Tab-separated table of C-alpha atoms in Angstrom:
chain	number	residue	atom	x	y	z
A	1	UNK	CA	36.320	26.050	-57.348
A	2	UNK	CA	36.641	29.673	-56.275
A	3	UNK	CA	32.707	29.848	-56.344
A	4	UNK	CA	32.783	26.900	-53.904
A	5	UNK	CA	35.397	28.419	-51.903
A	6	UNK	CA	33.739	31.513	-51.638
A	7	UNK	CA	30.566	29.747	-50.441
A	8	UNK	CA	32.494	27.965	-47.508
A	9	UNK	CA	34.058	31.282	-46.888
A	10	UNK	CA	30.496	33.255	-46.750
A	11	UNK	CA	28.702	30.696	-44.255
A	12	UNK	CA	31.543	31.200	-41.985
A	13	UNK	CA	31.411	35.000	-42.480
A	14	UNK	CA	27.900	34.284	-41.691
A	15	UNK	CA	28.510	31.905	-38.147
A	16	UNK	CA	30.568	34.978	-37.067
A	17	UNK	CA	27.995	37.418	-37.770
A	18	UNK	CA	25.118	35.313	-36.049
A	19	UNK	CA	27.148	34.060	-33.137
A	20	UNK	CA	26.921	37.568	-31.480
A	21	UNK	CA	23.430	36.647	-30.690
A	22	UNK	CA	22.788	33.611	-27.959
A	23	UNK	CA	19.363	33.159	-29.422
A	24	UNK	CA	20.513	32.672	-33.188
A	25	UNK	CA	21.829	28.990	-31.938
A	26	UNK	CA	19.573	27.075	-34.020
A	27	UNK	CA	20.992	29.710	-37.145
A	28	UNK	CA	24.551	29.378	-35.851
A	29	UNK	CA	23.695	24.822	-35.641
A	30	UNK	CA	22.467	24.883	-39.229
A	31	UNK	CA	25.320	26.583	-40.982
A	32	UNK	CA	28.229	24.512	-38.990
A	33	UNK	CA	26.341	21.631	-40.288
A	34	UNK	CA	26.108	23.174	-44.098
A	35	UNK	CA	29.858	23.881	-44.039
A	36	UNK	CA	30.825	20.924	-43.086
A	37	UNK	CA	28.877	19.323	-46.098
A	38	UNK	CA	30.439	22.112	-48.213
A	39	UNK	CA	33.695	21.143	-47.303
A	40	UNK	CA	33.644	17.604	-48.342
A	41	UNK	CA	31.664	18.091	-51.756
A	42	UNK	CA	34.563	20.862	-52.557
A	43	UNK	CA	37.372	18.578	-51.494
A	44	UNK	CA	36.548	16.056	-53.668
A	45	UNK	CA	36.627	17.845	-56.283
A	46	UNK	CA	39.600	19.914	-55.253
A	47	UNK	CA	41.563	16.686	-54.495
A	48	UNK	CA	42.461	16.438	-58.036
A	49	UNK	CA	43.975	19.587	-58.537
A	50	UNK	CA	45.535	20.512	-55.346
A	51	UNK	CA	46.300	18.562	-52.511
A	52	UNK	CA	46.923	21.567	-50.468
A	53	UNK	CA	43.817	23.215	-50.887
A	54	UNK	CA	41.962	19.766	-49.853
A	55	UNK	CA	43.958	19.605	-46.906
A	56	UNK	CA	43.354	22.819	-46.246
A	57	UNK	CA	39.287	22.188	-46.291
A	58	UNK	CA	39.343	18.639	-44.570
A	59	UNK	CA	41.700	20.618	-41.480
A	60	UNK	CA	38.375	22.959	-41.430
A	61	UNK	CA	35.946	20.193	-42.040
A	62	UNK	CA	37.464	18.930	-38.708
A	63	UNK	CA	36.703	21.992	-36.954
A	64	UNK	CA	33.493	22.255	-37.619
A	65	UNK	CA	33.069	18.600	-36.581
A	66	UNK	CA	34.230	19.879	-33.428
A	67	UNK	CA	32.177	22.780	-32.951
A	68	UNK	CA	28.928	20.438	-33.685
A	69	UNK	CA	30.353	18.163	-31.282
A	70	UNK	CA	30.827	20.258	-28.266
A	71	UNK	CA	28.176	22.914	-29.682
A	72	UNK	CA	25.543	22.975	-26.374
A	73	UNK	CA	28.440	24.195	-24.270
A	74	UNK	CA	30.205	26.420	-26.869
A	75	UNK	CA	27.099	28.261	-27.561
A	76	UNK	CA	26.597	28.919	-23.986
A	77	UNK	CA	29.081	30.423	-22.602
A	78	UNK	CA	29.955	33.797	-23.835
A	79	UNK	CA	33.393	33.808	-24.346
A	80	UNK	CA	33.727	30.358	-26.266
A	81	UNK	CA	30.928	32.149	-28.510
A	82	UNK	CA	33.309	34.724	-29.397
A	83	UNK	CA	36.458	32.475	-29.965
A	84	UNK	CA	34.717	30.597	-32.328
A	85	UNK	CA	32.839	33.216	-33.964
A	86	UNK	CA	36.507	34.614	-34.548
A	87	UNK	CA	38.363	31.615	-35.800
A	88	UNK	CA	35.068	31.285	-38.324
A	89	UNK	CA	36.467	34.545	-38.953
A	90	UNK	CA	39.668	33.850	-39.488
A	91	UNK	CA	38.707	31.046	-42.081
A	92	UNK	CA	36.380	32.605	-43.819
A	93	UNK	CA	39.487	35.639	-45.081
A	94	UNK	CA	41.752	32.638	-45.630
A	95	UNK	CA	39.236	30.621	-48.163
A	96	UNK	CA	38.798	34.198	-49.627
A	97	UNK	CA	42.140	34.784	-50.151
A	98	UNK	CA	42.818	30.797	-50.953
A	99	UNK	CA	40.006	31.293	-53.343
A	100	UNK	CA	41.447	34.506	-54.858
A	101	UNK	CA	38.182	35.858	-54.812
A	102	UNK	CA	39.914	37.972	-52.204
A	103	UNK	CA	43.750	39.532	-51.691
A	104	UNK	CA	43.521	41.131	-48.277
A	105	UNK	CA	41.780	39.524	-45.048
A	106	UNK	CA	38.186	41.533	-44.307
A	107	UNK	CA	38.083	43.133	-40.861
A	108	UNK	CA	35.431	42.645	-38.501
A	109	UNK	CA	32.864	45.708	-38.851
């Protein structure tokens, strides 16, 4: 599960990375889409040994639901770019540290 954690974690990593760029939407549209998939293969399997951490992933899973959603008009305007490139921030250090692949959140470079 850590491994599977730590995949979630690096596609978000990776959404924050990309999102900087207003041409990488296509990049950015692909891995909200992959995450979201990520996040209900883990919880199923996570669902049998902690309820908390499958919360924790179907709570994100709904996220990205809403970022695909409402992505046209995210992705275009600058500054709701940058919000969600941060909160995909934000839960890519907590899977990492949920994961205990990681102790400390990562700060942005």
């Amino acid at each position: 599960m850590p491994i599977r954690l730590g995949g979630i974690a690096a596609n978000l990593a990776r959404i924050d990375a990309f999102a900087d760029n207003p041409q990488h939407d296509e990049a950015v549209a692909h891995m909200i889409d992959d995450s979201k998939h990520l996040c209900e293969w883990a919880g199923l399997d996570v669902a049998r040994f902690n309820i908390n951490t499958a919360y924790t992933l179907l709570v994100l899973q709904r996220q990205l639901v809403r970022w695909q959603h409402h992505f046209g008009e995210i992705y275009a305007d600058p500054v709701s770019r940058a919000e969600m490139a941060e909160t995909a921030r934000a839960w890519s250090n907590h899977l990492l540290v949920l994961s205990g692949l990681l102790t400390q959140p990562r700060e942005r470079a």
